mmCIF file of C-alpha atoms in Angstrom:
data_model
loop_
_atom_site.group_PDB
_atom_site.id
_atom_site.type_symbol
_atom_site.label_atom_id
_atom_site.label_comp_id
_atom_site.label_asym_id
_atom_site.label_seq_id
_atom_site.Cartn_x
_atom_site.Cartn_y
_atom_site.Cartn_z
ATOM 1 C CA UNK A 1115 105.776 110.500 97.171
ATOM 2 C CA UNK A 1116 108.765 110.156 95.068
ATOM 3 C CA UNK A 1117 112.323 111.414 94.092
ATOM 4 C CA UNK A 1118 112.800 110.619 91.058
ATOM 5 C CA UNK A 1119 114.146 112.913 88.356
ATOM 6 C CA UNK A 1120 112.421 113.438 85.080
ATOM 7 C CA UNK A 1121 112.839 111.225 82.277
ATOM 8 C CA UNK A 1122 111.622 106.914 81.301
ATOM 9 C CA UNK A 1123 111.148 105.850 84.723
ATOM 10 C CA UNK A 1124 109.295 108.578 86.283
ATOM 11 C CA UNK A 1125 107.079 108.332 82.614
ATOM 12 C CA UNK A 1126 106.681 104.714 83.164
ATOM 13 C CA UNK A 1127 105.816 105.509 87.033
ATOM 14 C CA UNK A 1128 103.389 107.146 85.833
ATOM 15 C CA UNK A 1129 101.569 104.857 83.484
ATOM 16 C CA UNK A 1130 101.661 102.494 86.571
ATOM 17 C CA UNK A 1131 99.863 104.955 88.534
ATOM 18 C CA UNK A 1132 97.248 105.004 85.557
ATOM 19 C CA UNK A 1133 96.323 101.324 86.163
ATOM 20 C CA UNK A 1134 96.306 101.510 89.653
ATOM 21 C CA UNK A 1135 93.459 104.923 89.119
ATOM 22 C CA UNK A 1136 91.147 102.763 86.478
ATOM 23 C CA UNK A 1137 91.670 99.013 87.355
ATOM 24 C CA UNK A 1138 91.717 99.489 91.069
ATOM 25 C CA UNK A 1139 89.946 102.391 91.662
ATOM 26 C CA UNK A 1140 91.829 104.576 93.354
ATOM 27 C CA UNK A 1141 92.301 108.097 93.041
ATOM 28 C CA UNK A 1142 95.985 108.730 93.433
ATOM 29 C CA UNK A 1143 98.161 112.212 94.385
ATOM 30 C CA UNK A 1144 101.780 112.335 93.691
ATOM 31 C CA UNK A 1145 103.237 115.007 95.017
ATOM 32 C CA UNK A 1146 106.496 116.219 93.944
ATOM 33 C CA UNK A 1147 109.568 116.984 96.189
ATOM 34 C CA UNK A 1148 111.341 120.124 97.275
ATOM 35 C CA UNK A 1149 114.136 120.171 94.517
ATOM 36 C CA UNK A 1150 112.553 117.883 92.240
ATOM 37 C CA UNK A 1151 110.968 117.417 88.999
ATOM 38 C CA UNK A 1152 109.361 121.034 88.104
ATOM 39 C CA UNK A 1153 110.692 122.258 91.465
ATOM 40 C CA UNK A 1154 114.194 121.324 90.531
ATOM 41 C CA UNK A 1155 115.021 125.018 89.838
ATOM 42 C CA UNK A 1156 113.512 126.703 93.016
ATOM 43 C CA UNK A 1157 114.803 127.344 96.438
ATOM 44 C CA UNK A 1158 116.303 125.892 98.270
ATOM 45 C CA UNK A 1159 118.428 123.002 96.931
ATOM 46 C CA UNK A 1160 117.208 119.482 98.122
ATOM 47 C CA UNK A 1161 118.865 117.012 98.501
ATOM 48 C CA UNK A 1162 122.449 119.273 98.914
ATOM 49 C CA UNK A 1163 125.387 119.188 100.827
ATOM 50 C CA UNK A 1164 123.794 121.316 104.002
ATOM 51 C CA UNK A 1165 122.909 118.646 106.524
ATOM 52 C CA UNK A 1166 119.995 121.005 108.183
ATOM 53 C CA UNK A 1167 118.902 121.754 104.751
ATOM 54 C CA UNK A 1168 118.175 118.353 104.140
ATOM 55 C CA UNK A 1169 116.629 117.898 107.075
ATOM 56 C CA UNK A 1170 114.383 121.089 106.732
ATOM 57 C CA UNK A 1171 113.443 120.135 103.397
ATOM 58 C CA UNK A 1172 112.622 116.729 104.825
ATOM 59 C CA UNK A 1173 110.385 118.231 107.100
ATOM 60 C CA UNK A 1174 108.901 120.435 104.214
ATOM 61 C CA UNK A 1175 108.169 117.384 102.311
ATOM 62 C CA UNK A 1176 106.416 115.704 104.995
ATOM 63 C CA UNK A 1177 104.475 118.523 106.107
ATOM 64 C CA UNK A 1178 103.059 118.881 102.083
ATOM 65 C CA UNK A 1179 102.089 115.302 102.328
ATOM 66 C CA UNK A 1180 100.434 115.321 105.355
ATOM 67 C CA UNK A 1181 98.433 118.291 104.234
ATOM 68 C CA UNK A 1182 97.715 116.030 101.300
ATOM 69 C CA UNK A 1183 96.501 113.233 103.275
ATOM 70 C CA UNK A 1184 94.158 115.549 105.724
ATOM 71 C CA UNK A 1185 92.473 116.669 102.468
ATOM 72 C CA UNK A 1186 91.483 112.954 101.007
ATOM 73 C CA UNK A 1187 90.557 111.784 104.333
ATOM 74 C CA UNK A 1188 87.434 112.884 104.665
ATOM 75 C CA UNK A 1189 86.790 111.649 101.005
ATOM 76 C CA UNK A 1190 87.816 108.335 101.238
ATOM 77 C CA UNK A 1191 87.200 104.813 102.184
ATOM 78 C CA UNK A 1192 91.092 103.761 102.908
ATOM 79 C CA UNK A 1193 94.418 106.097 102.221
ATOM 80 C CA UNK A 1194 97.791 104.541 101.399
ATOM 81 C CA UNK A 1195 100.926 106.143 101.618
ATOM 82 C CA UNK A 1196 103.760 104.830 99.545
ATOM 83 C CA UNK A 1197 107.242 106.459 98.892
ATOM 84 C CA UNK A 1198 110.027 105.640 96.584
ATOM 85 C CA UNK A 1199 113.734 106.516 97.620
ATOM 86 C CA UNK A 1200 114.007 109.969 98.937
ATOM 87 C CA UNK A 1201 109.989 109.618 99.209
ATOM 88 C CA UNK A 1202 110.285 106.834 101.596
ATOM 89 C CA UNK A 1203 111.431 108.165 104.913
ATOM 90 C CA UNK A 1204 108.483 111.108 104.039
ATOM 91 C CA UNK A 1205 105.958 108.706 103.894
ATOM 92 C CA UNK A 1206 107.217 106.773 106.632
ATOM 93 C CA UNK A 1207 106.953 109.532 108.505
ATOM 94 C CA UNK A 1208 103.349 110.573 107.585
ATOM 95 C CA UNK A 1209 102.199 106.796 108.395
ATOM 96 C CA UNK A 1210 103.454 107.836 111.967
ATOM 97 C CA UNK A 1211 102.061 111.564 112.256
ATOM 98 C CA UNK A 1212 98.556 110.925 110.882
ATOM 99 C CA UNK A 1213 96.941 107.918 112.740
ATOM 100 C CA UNK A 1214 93.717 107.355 110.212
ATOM 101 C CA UNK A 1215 96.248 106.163 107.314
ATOM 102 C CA UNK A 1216 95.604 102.855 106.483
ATOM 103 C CA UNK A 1217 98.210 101.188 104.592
ATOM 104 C CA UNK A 1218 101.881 102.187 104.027
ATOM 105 C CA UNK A 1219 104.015 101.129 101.119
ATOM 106 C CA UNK A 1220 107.678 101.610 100.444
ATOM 107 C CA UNK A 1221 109.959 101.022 97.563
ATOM 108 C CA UNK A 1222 113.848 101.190 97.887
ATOM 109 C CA UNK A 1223 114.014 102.742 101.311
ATOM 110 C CA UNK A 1224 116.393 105.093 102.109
ATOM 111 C CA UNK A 1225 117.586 105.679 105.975
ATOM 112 C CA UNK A 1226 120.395 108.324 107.036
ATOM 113 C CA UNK A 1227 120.041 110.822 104.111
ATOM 114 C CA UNK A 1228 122.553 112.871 104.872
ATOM 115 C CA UNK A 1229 125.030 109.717 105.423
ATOM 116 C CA UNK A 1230 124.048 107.919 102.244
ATOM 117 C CA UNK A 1231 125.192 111.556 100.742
ATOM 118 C CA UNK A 1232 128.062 110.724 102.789
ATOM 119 C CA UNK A 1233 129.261 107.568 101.326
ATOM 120 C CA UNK A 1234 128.647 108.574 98.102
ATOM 121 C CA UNK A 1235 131.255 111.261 98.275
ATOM 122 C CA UNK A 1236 133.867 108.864 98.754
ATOM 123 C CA UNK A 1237 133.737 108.370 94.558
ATOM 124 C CA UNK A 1238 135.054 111.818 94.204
ATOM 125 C CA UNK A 1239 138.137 111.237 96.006
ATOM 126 C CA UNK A 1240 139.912 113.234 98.354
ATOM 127 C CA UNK A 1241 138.464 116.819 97.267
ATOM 128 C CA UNK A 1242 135.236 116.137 99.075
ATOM 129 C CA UNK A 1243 136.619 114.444 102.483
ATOM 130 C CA UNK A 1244 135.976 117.958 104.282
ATOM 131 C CA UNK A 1245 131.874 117.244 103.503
ATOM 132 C CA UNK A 1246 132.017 113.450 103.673
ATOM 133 C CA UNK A 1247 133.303 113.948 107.037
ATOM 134 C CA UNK A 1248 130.638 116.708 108.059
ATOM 135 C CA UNK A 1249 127.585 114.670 106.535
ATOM 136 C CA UNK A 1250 128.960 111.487 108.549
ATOM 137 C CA UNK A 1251 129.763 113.194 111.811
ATOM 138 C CA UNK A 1252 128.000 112.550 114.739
ATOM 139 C CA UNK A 1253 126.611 115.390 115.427
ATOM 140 C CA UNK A 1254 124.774 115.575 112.077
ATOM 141 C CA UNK A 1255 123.593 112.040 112.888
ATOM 142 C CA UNK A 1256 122.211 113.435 116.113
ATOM 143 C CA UNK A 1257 120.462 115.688 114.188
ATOM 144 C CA UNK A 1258 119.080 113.475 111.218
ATOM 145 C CA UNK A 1259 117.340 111.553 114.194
ATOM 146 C CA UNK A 1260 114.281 113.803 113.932
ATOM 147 C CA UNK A 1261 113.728 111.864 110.791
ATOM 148 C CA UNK A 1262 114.678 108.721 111.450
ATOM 149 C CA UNK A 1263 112.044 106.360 110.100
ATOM 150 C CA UNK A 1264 113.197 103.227 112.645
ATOM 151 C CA UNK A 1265 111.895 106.047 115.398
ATOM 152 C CA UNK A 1266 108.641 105.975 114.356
ATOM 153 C CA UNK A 1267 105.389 103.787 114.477
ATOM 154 C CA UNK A 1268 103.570 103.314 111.687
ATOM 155 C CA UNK A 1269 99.790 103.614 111.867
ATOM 156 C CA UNK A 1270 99.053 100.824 109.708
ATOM 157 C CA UNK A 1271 99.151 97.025 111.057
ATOM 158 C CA UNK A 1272 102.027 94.899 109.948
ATOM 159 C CA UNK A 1273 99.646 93.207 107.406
ATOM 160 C CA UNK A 1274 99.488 96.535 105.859
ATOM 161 C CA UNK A 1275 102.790 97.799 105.538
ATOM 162 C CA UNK A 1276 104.351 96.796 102.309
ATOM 163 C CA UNK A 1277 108.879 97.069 102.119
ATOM 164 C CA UNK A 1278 109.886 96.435 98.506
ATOM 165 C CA UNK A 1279 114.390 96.020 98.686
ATOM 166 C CA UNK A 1280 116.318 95.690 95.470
ATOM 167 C CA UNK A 1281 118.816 93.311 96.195
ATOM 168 C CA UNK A 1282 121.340 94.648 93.819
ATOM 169 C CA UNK A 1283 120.726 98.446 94.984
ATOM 170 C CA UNK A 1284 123.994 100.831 95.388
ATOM 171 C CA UNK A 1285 122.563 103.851 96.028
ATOM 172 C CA UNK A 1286 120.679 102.780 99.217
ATOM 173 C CA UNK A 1287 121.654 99.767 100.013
ATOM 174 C CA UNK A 1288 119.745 96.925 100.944
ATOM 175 C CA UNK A 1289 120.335 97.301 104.967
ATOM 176 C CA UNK A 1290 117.614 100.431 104.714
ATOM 177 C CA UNK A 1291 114.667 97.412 103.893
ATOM 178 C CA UNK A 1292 116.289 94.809 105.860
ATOM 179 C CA UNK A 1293 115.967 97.249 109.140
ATOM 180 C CA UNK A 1294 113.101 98.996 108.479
ATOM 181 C CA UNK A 1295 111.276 95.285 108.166
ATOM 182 C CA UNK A 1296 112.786 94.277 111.170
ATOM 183 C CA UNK A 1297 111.357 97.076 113.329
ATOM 184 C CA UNK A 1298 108.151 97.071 111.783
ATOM 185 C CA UNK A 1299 107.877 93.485 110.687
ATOM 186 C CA UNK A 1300 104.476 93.094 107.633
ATOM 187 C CA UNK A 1301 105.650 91.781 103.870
ATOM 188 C CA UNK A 1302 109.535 92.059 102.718
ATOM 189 C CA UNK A 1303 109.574 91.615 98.948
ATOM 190 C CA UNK A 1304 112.789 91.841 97.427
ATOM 191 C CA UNK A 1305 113.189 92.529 93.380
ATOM 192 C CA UNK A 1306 116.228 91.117 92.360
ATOM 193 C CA UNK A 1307 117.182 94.854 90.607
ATOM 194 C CA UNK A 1308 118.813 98.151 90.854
ATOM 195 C CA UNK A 1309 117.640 101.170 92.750
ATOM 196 C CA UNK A 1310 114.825 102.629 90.732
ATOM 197 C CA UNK A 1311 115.074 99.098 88.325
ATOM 198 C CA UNK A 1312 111.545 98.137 89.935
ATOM 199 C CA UNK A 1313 109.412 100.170 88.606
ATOM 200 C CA UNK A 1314 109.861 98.264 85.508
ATOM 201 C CA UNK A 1315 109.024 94.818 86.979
ATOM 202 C CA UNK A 1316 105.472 93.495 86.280
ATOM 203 C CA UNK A 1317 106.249 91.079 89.565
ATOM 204 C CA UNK A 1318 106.563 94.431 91.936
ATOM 205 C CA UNK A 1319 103.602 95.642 89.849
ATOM 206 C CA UNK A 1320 101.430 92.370 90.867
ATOM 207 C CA UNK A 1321 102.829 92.794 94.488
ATOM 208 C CA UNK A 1322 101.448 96.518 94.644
ATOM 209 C CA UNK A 1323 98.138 95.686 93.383
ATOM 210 C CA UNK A 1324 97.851 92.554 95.506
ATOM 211 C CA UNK A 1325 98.787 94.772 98.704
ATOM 212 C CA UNK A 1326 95.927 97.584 97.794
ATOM 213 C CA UNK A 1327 93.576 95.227 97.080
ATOM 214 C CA UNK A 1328 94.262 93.874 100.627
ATOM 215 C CA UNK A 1329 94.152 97.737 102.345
ATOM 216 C CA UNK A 1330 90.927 97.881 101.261
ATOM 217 C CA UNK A 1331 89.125 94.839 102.228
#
């Protein structure tokens, strides 16, 4: 599950996911996001400035994934999640909701949707305190918590859950990897990159392929 918008990196994401289909073996789904890619254009918005609509289209994302995953299962020998950005709290969720997942992997995690929004905002100055302050209230926290991927327990042992953290990431941050691997311990790898800057490193690449080869032996 991914976030990503269309252009190189998603086209190089997906050359990746051609090696891991024909020198791994796996068959691999990617399903696209509420909001993104070829959905970009239909209702509603996702990720916007409505804190229950990014909830809700959390909770659509992770329902489309988990229908996903209840159709391979029977098929297969061992399913991994993974997520990157946005896709991360999905499949962290999923790892929690259906038990017979056996390996979870995620890259540049993102906690707090609505409050990353939040931060963000600040670049626009003053004309967007109004939302900043809505998206970072705690009420909307209170609500986000539904979501939270610290409140859930992966399926997956520790040896099989996989946190990649770019150390030089502004758009999440690297406190989203550093607390997700402290509450569910397994490997921390950090690329020393941007936000989406690892899905051009052949070292993540090796670390992936290392870590499926592992979820199925």
């Amino acid at each position: 599950m991914h976030g990503a918008g269309q252009g190189g990196p998603e086209d190089l994401l997906l050359s990746h996911i051609g090696g891991i289909h024909h020198k791994l073996g796996f068959n691999v789904a990617m399903p696209v996001q509420p909001g993104h890619g070829c959905r970009r254009r239909q209702w509603p918005a996702y990720p916007d400035m409505d804190p229950l609509g990014n909830v809700a289209g959390m909770m659509r994302a992770v329902s489309e994934v988990r229908a996903v995953v209840k159709w391979a299962r029977p098929q297969a020998s061992a399913v991994v999640v993974s997520g990157i950005s946005m896709g991360t709290p999905v499949a962290a969720l999923v790892s929690h909701l259906e038990r017979q997942i056996d390996a979870i992997a995620l890259y540049t995690p993102i906690l707090g949707l609505n409050a990353m929004i939040a931060r963000h905002l600040s670049r626009w100055g003053s004309s967007r305190d109004e939302y900043r302050e809505l998206l970072a209230s705690p009420v909307v926290s209170k609500l986000t918590s539904v979501i939270d991927p610290l409140a859930v327990d992966p399926a997956p042992p520790p040896q099989r859950r996989l946190i990649v953290g770019a150390w030089h990431d502004r758009m999440a941050m690297r406190e989203p990897a550093i607390a997700l691997h402290d509450r569910w311990a397994g490997q921390l790898y950090w690329y020393d990159g941007s936000h989406v800057g690892h899905i051009f490193s052949r070292r993540v690449q090796r670390v992936t392929e290392r870590f499926l080869q592992g979820a199925v032996n």
